[in-house]
Tab-separated table of C-alpha atoms in Angstrom:
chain	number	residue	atom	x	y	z
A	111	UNK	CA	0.000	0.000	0.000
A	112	UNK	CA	2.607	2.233	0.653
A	113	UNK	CA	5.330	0.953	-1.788
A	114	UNK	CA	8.023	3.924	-2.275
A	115	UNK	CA	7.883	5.669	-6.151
A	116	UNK	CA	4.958	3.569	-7.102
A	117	UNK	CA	2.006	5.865	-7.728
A	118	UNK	CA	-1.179	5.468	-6.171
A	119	UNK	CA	-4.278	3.812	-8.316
A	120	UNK	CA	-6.465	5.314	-5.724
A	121	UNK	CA	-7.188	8.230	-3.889
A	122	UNK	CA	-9.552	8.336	-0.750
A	123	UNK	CA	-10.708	11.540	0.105
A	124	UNK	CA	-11.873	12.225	3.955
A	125	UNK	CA	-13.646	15.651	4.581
A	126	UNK	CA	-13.449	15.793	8.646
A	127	UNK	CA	-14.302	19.099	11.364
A	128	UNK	CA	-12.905	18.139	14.930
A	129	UNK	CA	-13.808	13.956	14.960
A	130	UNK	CA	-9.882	12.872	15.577
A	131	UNK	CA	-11.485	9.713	17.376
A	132	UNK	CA	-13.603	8.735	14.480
A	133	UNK	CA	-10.753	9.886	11.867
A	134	UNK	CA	-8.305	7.737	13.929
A	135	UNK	CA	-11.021	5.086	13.458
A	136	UNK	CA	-11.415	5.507	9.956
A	137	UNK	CA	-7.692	5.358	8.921
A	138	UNK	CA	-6.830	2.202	10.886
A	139	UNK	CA	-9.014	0.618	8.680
A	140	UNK	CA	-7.399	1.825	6.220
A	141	UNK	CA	-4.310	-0.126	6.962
A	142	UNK	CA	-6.149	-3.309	8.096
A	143	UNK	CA	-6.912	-3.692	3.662
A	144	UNK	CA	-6.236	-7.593	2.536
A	145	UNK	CA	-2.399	-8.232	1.092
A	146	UNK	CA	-2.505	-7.930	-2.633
A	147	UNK	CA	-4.886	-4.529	-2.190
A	148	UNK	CA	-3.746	-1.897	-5.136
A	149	UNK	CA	-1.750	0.728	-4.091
A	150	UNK	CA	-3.583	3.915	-2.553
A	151	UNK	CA	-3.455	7.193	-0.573
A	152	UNK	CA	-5.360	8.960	1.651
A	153	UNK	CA	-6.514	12.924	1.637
A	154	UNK	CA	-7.708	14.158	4.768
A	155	UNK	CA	-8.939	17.277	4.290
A	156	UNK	CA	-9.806	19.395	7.097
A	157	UNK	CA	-12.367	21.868	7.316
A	158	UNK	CA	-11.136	23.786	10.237
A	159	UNK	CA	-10.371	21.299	13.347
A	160	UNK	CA	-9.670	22.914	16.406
A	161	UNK	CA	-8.915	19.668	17.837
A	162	UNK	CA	-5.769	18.827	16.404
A	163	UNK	CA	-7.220	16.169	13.899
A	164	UNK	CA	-3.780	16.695	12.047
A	165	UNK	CA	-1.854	15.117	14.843
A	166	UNK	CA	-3.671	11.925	14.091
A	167	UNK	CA	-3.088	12.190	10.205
A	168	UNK	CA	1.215	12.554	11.135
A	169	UNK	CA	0.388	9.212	13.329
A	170	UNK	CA	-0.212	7.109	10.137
A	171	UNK	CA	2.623	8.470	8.308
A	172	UNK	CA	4.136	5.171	8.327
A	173	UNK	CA	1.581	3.277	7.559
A	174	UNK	CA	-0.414	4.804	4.800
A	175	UNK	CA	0.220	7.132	2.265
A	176	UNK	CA	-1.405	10.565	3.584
A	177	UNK	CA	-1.569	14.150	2.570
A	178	UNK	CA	-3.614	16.583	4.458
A	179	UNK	CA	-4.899	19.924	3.603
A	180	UNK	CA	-6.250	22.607	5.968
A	181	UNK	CA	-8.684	25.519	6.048
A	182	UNK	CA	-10.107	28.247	7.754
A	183	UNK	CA	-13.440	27.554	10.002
A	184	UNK	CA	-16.186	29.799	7.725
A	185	UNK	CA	-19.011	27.655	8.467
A	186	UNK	CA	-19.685	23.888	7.262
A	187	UNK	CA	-17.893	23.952	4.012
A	188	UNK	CA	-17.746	20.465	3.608
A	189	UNK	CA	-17.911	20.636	-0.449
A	190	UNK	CA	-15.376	22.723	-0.611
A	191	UNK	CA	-12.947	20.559	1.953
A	192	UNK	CA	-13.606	17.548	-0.472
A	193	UNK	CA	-12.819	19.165	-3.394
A	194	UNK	CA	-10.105	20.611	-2.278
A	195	UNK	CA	-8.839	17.083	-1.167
A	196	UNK	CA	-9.615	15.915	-4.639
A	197	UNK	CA	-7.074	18.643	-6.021
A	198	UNK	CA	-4.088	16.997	-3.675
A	199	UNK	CA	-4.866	13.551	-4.805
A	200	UNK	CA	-3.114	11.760	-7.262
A	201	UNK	CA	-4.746	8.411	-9.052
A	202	UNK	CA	-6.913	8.400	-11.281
A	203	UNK	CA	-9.651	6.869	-9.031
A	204	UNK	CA	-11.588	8.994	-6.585
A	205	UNK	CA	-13.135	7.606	-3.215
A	206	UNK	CA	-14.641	9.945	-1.232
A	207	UNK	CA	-15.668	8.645	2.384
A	208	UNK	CA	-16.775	9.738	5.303
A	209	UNK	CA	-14.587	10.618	8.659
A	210	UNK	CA	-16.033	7.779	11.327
A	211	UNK	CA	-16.972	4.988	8.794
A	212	UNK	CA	-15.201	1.764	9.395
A	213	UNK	CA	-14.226	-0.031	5.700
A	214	UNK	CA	-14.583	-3.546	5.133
A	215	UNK	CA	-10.715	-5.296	4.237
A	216	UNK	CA	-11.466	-5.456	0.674
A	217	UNK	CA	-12.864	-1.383	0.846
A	218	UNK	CA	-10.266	-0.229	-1.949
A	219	UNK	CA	-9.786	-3.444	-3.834
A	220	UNK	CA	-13.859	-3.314	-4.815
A	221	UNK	CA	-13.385	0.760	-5.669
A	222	UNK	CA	-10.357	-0.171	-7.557
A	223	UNK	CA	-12.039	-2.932	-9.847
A	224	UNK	CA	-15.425	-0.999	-10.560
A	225	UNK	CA	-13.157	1.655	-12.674
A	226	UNK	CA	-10.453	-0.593	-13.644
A	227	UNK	CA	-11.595	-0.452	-17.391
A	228	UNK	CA	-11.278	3.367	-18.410
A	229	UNK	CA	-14.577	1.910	-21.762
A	230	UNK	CA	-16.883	0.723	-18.833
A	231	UNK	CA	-17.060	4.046	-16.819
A	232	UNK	CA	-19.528	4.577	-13.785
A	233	UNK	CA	-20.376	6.196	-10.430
A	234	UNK	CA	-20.322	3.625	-7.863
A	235	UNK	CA	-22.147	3.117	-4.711
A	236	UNK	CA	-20.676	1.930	-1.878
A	237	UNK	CA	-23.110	-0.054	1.283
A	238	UNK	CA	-23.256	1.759	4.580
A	239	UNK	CA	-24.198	-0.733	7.289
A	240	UNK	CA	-24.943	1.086	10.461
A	241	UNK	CA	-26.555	4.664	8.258
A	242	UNK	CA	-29.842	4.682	9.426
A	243	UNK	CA	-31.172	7.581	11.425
A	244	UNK	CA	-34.396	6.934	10.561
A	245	UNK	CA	-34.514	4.060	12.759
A	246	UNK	CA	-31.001	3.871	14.509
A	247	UNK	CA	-29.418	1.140	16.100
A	248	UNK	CA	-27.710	2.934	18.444
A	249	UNK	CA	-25.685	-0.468	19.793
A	250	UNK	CA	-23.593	0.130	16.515
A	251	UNK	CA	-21.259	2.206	18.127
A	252	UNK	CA	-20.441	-0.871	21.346
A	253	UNK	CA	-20.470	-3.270	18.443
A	254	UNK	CA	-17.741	-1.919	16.463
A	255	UNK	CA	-15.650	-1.582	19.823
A	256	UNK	CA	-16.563	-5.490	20.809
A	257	UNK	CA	-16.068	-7.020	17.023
A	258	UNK	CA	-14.001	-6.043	13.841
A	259	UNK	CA	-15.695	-4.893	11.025
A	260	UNK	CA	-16.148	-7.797	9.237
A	261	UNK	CA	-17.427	-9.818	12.050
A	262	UNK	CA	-20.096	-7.302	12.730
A	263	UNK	CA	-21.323	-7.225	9.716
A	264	UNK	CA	-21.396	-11.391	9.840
A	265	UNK	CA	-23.003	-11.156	13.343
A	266	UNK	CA	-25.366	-8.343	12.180
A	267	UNK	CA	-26.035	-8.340	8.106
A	268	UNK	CA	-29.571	-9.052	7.987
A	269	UNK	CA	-30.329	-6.972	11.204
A	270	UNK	CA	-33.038	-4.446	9.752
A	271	UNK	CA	-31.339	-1.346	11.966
A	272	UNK	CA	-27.988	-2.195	10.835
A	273	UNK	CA	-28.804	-1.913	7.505
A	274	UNK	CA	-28.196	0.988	5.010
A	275	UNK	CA	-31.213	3.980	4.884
A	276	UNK	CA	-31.198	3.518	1.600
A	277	UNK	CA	-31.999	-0.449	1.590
A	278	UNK	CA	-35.837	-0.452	0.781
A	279	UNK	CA	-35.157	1.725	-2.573
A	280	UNK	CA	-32.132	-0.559	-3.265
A	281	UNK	CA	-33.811	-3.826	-3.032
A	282	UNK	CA	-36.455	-2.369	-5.448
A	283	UNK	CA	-35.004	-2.302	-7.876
A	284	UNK	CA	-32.845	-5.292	-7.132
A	285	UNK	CA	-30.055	-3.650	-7.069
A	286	UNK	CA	-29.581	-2.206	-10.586
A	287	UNK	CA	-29.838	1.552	-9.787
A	288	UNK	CA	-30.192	2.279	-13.517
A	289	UNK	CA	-33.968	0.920	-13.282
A	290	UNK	CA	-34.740	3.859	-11.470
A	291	UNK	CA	-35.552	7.295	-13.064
A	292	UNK	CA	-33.211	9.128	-10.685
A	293	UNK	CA	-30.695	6.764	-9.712
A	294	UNK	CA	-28.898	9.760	-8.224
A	295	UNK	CA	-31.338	9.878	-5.138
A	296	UNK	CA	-29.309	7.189	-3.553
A	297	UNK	CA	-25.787	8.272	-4.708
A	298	UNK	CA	-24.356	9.617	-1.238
A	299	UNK	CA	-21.135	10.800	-0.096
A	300	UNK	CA	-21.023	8.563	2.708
A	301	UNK	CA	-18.717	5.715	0.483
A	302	UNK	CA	-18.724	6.673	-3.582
A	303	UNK	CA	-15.891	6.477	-6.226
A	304	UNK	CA	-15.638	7.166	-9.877
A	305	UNK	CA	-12.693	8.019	-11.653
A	306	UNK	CA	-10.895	11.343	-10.883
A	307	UNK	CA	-11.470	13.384	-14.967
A	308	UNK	CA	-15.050	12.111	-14.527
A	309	UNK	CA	-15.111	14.049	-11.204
A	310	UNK	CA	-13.712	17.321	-12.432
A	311	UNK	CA	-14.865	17.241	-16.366
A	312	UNK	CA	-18.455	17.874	-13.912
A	313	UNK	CA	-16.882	20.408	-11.781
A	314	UNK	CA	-16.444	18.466	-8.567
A	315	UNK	CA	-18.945	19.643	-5.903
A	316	UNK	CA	-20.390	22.903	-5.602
A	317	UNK	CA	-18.158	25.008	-3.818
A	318	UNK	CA	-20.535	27.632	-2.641
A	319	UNK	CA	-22.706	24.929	-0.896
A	320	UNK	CA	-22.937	25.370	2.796
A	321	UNK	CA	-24.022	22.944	5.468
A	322	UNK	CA	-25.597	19.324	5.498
A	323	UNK	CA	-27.017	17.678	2.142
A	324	UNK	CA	-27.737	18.295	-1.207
A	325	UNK	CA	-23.884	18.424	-2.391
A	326	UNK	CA	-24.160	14.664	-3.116
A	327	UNK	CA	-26.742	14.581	-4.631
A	328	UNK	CA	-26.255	17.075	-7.523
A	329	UNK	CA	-22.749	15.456	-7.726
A	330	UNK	CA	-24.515	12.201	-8.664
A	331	UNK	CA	-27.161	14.273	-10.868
A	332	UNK	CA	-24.104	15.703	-12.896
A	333	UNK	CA	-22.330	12.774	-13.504
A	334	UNK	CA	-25.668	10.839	-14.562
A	335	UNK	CA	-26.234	13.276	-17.126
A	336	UNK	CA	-22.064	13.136	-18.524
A	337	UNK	CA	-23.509	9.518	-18.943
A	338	UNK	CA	-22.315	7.572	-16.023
A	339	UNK	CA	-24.523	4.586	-15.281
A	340	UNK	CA	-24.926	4.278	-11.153
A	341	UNK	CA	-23.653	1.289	-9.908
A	342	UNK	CA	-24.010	-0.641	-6.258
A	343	UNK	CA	-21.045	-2.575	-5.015
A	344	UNK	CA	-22.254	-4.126	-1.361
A	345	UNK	CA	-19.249	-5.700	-1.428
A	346	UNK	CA	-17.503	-2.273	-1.146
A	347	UNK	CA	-19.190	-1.430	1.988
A	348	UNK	CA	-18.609	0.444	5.570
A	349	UNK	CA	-20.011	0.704	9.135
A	350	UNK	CA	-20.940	4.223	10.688
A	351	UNK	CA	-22.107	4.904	13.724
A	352	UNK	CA	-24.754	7.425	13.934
A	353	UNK	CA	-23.739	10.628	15.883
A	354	UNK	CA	-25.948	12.672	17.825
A	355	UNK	CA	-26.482	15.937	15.894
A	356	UNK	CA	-29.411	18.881	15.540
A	357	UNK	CA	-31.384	17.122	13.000
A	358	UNK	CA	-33.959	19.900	12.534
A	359	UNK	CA	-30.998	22.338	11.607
A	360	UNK	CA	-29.915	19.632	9.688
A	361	UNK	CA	-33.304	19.324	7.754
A	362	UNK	CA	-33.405	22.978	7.306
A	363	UNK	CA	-30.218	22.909	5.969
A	364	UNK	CA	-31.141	19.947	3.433
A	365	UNK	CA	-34.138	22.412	2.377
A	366	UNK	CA	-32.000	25.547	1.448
A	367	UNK	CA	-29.856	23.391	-0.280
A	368	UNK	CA	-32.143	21.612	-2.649
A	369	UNK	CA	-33.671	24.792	-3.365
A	370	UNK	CA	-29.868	25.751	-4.943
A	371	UNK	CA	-29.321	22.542	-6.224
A	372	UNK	CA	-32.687	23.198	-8.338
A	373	UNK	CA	-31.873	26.818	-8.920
A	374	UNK	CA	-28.808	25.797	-10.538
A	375	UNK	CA	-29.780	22.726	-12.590
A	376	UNK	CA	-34.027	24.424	-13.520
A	377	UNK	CA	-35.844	21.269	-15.006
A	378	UNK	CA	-38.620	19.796	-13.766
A	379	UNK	CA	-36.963	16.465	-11.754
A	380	UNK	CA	-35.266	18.800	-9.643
A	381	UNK	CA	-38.218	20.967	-8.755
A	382	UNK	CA	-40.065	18.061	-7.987
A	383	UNK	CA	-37.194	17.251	-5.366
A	384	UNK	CA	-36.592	20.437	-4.206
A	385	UNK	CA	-40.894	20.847	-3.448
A	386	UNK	CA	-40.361	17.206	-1.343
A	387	UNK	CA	-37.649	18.006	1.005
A	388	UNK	CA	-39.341	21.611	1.367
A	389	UNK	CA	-42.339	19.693	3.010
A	390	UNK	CA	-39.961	17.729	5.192
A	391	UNK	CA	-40.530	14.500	2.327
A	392	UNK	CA	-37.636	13.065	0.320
A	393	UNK	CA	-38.010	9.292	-0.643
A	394	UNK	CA	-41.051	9.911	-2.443
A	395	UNK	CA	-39.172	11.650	-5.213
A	396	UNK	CA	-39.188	8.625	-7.441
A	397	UNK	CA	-42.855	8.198	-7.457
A	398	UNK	CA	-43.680	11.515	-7.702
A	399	UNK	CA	-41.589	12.001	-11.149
A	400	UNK	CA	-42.528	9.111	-12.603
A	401	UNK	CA	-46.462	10.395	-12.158
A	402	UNK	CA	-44.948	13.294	-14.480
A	403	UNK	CA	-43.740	11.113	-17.267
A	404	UNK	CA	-46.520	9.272	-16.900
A	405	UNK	CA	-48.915	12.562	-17.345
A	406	UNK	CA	-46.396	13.933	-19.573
A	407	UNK	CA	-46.981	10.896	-22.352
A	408	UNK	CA	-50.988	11.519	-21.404
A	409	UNK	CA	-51.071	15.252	-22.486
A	410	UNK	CA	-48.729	15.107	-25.555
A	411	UNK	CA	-50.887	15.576	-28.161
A	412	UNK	CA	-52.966	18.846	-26.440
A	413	UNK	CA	-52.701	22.128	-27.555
A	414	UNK	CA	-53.374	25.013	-25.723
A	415	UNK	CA	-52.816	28.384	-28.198
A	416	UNK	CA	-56.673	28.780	-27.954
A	417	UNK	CA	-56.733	28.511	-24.424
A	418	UNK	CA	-53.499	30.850	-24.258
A	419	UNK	CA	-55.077	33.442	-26.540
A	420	UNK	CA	-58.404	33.711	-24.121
A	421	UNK	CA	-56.100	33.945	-21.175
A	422	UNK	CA	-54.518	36.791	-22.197
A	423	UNK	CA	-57.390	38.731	-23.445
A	424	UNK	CA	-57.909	42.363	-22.090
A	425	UNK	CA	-54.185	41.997	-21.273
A	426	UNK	CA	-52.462	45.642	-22.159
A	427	UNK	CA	-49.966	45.370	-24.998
A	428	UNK	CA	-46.945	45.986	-22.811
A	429	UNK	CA	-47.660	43.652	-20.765
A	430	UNK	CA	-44.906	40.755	-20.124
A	431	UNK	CA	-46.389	37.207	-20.310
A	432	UNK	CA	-45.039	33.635	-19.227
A	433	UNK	CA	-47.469	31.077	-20.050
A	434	UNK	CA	-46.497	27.563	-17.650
A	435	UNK	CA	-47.706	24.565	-19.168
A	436	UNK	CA	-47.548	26.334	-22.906
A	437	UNK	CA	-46.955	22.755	-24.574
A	438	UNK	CA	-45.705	22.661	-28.562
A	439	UNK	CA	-47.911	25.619	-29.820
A	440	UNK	CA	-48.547	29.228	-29.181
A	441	UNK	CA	-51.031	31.798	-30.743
A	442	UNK	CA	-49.248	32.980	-33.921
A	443	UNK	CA	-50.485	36.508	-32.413
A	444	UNK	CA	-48.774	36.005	-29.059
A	445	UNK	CA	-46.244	39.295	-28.127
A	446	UNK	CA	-42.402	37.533	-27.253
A	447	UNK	CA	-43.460	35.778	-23.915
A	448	UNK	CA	-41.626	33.209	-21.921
A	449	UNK	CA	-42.816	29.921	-22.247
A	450	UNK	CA	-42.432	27.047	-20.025
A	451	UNK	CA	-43.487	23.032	-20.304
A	452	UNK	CA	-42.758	19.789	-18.571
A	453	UNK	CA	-42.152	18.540	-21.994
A	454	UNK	CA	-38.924	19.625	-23.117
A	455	UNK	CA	-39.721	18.384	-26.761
A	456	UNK	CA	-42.724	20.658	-26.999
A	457	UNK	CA	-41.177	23.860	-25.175
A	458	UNK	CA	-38.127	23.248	-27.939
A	459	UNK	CA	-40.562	23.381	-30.833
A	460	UNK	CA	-42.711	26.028	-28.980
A	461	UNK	CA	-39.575	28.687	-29.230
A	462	UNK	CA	-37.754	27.049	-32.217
A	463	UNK	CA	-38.391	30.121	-34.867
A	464	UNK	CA	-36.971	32.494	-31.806
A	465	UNK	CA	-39.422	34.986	-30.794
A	466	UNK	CA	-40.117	33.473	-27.522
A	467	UNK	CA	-37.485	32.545	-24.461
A	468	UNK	CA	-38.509	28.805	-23.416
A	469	UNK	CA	-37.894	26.802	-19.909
A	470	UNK	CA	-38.020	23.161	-19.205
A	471	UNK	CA	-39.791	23.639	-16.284
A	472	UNK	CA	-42.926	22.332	-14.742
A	473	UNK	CA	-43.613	25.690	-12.652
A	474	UNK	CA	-43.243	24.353	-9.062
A	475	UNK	CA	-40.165	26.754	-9.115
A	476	UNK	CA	-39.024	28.550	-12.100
A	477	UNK	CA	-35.632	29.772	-13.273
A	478	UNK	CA	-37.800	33.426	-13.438
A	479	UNK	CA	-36.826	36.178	-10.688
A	480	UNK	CA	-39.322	37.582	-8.605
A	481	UNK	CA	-42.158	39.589	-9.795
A	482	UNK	CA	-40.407	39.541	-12.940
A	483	UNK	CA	-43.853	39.342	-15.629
A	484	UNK	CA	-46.862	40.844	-15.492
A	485	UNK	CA	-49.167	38.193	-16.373
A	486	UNK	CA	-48.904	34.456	-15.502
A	487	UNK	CA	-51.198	32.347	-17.441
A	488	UNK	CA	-51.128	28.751	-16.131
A	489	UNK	CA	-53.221	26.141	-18.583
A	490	UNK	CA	-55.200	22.741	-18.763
A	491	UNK	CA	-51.683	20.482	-19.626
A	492	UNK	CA	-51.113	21.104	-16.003
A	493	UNK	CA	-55.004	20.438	-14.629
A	494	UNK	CA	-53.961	16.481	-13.925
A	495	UNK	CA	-51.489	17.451	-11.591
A	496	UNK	CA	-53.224	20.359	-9.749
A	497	UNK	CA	-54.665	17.942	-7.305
A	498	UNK	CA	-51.122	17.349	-5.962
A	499	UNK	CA	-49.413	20.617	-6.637
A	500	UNK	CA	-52.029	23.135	-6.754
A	501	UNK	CA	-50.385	25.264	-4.165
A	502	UNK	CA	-46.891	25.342	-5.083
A	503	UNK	CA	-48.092	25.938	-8.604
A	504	UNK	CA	-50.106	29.158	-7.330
A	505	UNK	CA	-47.422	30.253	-4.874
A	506	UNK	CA	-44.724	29.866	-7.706
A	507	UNK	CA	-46.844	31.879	-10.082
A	508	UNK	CA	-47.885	34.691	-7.246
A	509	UNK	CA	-43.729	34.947	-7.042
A	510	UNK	CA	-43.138	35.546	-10.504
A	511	UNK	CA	-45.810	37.450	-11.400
A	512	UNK	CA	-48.305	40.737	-10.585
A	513	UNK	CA	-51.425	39.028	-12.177
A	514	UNK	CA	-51.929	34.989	-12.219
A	515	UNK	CA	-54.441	33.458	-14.773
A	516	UNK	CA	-55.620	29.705	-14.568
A	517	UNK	CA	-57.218	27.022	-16.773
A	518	UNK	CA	-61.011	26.979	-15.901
């Protein structure tokens, strides 16, 4: 593992803030990896310890291959810290885990083989036994002490506590995260690789994030869209043991940070995950956008320029428009408007010949600034899915716009 002037095929990247104990914990796993293991390094990178984490990094000097990078204390700027650790490392495979989670002995060796072949590229998805603070086992934290790794997870595998948050969606879809429509939902900082251009030809994480959650996920959106499929490797798995923290600052957190993550990346999958964890929901966000494609196949064909034409009737001639739910077709007569559909075909043919602006968007929240049209005219392609998001559909319009004009 630490083999002098032979280069690292892996670099694991821990993000820690004043945990020595758990990053001690962490990192003599690290160096309890089965003989044959490819050759790796570790990044600590610190986002402002007081607690002189970096005495425990020196302490494994020789016995793993460490770098560690420091910065200031501005807040929780965890995506920065991880990025930052990603600039100091030096294979071309890129584990990011955790400080506190315990790695099985064949952690790296399972990493290293999911991105051995540079053709057969993914983001993988490492287990998390122990990760569920929706129902936690808080004996995790004795067990580790009392067994290794390995044997807990013998001992304690099929224990419903000690398994991963994440296991009801994952046994779903048995396994193969590319059956589900956002396979990104699941894809977690907690234990993830994929290979280090992959990583930065996306940008890395979002540096201006701040606090808990959301980071990962729009890291896994990203490299989903570059055309990553989302793997699971349960063989590549960890332990953590839950901390005690402020889970309603954590939650509130998690909601300003979905609201960016949707602010930067506007289309409707994101809006419909953003309006979730905004009502304190998250796992439904599979459902809930597959009821849009569903609806979205259902109103394909409807056309709403007559409907769009009445709306806007009595309307003064200066008046700015944006018309949500505009499908393929606008009145020939309509003045340059902004036009927005859950159909991204339709709103591309709606604004092809360039007279209007157009917005993927299914109008739960808009790329549009506040109180930034005059009129809002919302139509009948959204009327099967007013039942579910009537309000945020009339609070969304009310933010964008002075005067807000429904479907009868």
């Amino acid at each position: 593992m630490t083999s002098p002037g032979t280069d690292p095929l892996v670099s694991i990247v821990i993000p820690t803030y004043n945990r020595r104990e758990h990053l001690h914990a962490s990192l003599l796993q690290l160096t309890r990896q089965r003989p044959g293991t490819p050759e790796f390094e570790v990044v600590v990178s610190d986002d402002g310890s007081s607690d002189d984490s970096v005495s425990v990094v020196r302490s494994f000097s020789d016995r793993l291959r460490v770098k560690y990078h420091f910065q200031a204390d501005e807040d929780n700027r965890v995506s920065l810290a991880r990025n930052e650790g990603a600039r100091l490392a030096s294979a071309p495979i890129l584990v990011f885990l955790d400080t506190g989670a315990l790695p099985g002995p064949d952690f790296v060796q399972r990493h290293f083989l999911a991105h051995r072949d540079e053709t057969a590229r993914c983001a993988l998805l490492g287990y998390a036994y122990g990760y569920n603070p929706e129902a936690p086992m808080w004996e995790v934290a004795d067990i580790v002490r009392q067994h290794t790794p390995e044997e807990a997870v013998r001992r304690y595998g099929q224990v419903p506590e000690f398994l991963d948050l994440r296991e009801k969606l994952l046994a779903e879809c048995d396994d193969d995260l590319e059956r589900r429509s956002i396979p990104w939902q699941v894809f977690w900082t907690i234990n993830c690789s994929m290979r280090t251009d992959d990583f930065w030809a996306v940008g890395g994480f979002d540096e201006g994030h701040r606090g808990w959650a959301g980071e990962d996920l729009e890291l896994g959106y990203l490299l989903h869209r570059r055309g990553l499929p989302m793997r699971l490797d349960r063989a590549a798995w960890v332990i953590e043991a839950l901390q005690e923290r402020k889970r309603r600052e954590q939650l509130d957190e998690f909601k300003r940070n979905m609201l960016r993550f949707a602010s930067r990346h506007p289309e409707p999958v994101n809006e419909i995950g953003w309006a979730l964890v905004d009502d304190d929901l998250f796992w439904p966000w599979e459902d809930e956008y597959n009821a849009l494609l569903r609806h979205t196949r259902e109103v394909r064909e409807l056309d709403v320029a007559a409907e769009i034409e009445q709306a806007l009737r009595g309307s003064s001639p200066t008046d700015t428009v944006a018309v949500v739910g505009a499908g393929g077709h606008v009145p020939d007569a309509l003045r340059p408007a902004t036009l927005l559909d859950f159909d991204r075909e339709l709103v591309e043919r709606a604004v092809r010949g360039g007279r209007h602006v157009g917005h993927h968007a299914l109008g739960l929240r808009t790329p549009l600034a506040e109180r930034s049209v005059d009129v809002v005219v919302i139509t009948s392609r959204l009327a099967g899915l007013w039942d579910r998001w009537k309000d945020r559909f009339l609070a969304e319009a009310h933010r964008i716009g002075r005067d807000v004009r429904c479907f009868s």
